[in-house]
mmCIF file with all atom_site columns, C-alpha atoms in Angstrom:
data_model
loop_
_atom_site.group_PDB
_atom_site.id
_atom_site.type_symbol
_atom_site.label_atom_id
_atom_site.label_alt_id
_atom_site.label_comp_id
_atom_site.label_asym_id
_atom_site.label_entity_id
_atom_site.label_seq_id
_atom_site.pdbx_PDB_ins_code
_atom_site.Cartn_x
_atom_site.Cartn_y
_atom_site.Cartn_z
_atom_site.occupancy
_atom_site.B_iso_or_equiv
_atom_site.pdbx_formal_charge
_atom_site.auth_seq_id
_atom_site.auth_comp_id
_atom_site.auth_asym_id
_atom_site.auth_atom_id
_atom_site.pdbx_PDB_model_num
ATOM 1  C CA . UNK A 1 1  ? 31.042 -4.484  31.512 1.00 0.00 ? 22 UNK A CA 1
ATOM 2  C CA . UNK A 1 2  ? 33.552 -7.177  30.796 1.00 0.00 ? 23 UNK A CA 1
ATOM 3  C CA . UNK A 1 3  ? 33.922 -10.592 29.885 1.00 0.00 ? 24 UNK A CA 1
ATOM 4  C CA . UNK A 1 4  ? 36.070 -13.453 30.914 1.00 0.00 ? 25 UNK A CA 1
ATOM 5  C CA . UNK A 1 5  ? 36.890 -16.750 29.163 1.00 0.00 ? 26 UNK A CA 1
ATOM 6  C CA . UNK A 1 6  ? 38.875 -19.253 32.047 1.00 0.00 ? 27 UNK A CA 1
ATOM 7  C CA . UNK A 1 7  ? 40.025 -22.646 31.184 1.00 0.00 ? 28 UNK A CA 1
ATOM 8  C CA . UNK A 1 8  ? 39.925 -25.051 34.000 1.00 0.00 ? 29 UNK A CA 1
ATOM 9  C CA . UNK A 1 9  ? 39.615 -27.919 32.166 1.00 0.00 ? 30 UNK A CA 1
ATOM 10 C CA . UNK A 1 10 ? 41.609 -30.946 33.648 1.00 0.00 ? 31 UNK A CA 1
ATOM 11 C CA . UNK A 1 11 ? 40.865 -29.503 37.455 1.00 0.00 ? 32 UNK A CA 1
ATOM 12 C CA . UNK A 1 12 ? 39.534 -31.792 40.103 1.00 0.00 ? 33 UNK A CA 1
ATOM 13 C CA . UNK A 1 13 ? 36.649 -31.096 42.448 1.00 0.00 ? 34 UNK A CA 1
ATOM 14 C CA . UNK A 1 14 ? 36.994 -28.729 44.579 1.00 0.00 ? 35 UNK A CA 1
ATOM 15 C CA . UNK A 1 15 ? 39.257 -26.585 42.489 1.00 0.00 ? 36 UNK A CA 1
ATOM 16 C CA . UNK A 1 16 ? 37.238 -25.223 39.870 1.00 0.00 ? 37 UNK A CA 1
ATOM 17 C CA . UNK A 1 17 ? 34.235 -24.018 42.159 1.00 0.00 ? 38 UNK A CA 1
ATOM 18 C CA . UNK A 1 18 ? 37.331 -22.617 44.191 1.00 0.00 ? 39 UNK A CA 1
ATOM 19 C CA . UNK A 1 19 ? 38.754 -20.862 41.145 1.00 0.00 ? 40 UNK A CA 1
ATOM 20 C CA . UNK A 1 20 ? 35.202 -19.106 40.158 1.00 0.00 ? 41 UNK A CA 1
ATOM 21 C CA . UNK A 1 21 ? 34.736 -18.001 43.859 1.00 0.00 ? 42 UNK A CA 1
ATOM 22 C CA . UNK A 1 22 ? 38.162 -16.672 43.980 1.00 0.00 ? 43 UNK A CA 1
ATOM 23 C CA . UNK A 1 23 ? 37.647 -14.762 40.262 1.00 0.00 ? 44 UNK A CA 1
ATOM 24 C CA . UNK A 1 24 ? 34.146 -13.460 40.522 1.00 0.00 ? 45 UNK A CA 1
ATOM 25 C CA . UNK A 1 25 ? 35.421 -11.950 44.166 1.00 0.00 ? 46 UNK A CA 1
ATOM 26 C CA . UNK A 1 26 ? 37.591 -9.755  41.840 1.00 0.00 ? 47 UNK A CA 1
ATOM 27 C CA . UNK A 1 27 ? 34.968 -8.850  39.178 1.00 0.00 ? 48 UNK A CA 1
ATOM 28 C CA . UNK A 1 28 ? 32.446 -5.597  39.450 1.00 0.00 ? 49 UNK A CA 1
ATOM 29 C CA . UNK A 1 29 ? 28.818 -6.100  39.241 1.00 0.00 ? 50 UNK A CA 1
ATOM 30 C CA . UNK A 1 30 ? 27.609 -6.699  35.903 1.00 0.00 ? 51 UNK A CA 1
ATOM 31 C CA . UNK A 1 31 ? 30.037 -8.199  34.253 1.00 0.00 ? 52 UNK A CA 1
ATOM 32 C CA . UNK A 1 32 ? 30.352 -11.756 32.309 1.00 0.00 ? 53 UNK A CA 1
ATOM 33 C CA . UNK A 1 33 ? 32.403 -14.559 33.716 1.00 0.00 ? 54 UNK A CA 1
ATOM 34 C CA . UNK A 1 34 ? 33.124 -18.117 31.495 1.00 0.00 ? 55 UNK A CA 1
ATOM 35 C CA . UNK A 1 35 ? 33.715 -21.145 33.155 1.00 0.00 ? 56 UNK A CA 1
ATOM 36 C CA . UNK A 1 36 ? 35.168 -23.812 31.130 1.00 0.00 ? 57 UNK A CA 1
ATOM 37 C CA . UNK A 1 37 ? 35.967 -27.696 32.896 1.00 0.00 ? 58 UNK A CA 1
ATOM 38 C CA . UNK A 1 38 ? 35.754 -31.206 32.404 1.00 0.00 ? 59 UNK A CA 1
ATOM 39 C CA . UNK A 1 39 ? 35.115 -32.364 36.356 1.00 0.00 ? 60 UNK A CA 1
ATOM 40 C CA . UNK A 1 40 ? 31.358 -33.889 36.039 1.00 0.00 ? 61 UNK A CA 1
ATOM 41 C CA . UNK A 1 41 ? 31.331 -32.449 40.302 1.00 0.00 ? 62 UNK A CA 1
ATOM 42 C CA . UNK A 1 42 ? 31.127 -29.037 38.847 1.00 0.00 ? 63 UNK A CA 1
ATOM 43 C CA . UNK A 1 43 ? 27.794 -29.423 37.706 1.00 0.00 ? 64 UNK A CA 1
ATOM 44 C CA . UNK A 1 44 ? 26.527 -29.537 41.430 1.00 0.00 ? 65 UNK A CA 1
ATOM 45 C CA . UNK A 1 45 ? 29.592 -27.175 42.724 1.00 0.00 ? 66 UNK A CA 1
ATOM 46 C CA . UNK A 1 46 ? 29.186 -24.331 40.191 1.00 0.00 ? 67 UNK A CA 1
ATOM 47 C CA . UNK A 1 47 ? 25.095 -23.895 41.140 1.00 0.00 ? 68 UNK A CA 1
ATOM 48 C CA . UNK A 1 48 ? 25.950 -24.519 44.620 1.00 0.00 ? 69 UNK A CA 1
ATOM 49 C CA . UNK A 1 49 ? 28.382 -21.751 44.458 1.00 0.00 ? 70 UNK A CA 1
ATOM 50 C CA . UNK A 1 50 ? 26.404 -19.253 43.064 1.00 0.00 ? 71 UNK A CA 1
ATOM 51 C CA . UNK A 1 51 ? 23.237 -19.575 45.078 1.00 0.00 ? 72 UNK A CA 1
ATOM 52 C CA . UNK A 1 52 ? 25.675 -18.714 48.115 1.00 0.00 ? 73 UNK A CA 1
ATOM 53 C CA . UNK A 1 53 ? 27.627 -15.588 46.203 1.00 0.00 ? 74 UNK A CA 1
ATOM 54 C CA . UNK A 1 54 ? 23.956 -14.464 44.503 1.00 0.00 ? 75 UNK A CA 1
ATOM 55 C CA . UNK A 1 55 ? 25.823 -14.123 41.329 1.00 0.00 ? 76 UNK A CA 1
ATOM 56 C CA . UNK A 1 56 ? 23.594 -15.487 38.214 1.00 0.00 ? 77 UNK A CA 1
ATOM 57 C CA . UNK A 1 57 ? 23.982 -18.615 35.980 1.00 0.00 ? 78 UNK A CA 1
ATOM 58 C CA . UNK A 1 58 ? 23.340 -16.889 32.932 1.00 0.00 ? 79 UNK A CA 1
ATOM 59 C CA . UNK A 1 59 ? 24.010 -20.310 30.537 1.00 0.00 ? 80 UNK A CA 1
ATOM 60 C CA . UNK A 1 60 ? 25.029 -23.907 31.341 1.00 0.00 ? 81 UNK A CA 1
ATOM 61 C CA . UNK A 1 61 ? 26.545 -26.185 28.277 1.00 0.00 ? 82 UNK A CA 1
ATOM 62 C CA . UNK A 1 62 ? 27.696 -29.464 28.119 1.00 0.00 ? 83 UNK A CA 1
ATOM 63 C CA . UNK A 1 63 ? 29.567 -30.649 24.534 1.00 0.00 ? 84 UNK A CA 1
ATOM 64 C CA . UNK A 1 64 ? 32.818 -33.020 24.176 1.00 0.00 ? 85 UNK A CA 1
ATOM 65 C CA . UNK A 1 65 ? 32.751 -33.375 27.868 1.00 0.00 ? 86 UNK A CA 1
ATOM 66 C CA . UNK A 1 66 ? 33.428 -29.923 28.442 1.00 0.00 ? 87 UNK A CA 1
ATOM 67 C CA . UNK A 1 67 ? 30.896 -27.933 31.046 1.00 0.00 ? 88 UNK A CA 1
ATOM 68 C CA . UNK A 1 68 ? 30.743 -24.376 30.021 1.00 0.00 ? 89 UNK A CA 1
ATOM 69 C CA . UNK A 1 69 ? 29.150 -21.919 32.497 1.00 0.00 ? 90 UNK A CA 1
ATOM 70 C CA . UNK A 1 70 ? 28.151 -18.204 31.751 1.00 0.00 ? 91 UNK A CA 1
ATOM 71 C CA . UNK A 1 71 ? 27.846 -16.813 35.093 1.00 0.00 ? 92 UNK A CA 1
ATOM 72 C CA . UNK A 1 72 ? 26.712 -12.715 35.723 1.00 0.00 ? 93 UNK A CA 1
ATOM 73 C CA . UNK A 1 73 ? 28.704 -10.754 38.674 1.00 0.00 ? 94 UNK A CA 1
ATOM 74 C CA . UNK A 1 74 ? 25.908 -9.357  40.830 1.00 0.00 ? 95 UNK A CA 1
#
């Protein structure tokens, strides 16, 4: 098992739900993906993302403006 820290803070929907989808596709099962942005959108888009890849939210933050995301590779 892994874990990964991205930054996409200062992306604008739909790039950061674009970014996960395009890392997680490169991830094994298991493994721990971070998600940091600023875009408020990504609060629907993340969610929205996973129910469609099956992949788990694991954690969801929100502090200085910055969402964080935890998200499991199914």
């Amino acid at each position: 098992m892994t874990e990964k820290t991205v930054n996409l803070r200062g992306l604008k929907c739909p790039l950061p739900a674009l970014r996960t989808r395009k890392i997680l596709s490169g991830m094994a099962s298991g493994d721990l993906l971070t998600i940091e942005c600023t875009d408020p959108l990504a609060a629907i888009d993340i969610p929205n993302l996973l129910r469609q890849t099956g992949d788990a939210l694991e954690n969801k933050a929100q502090a200085d403006g910055v969402l964080t995301f935890v998200i499991r590779k199914k």
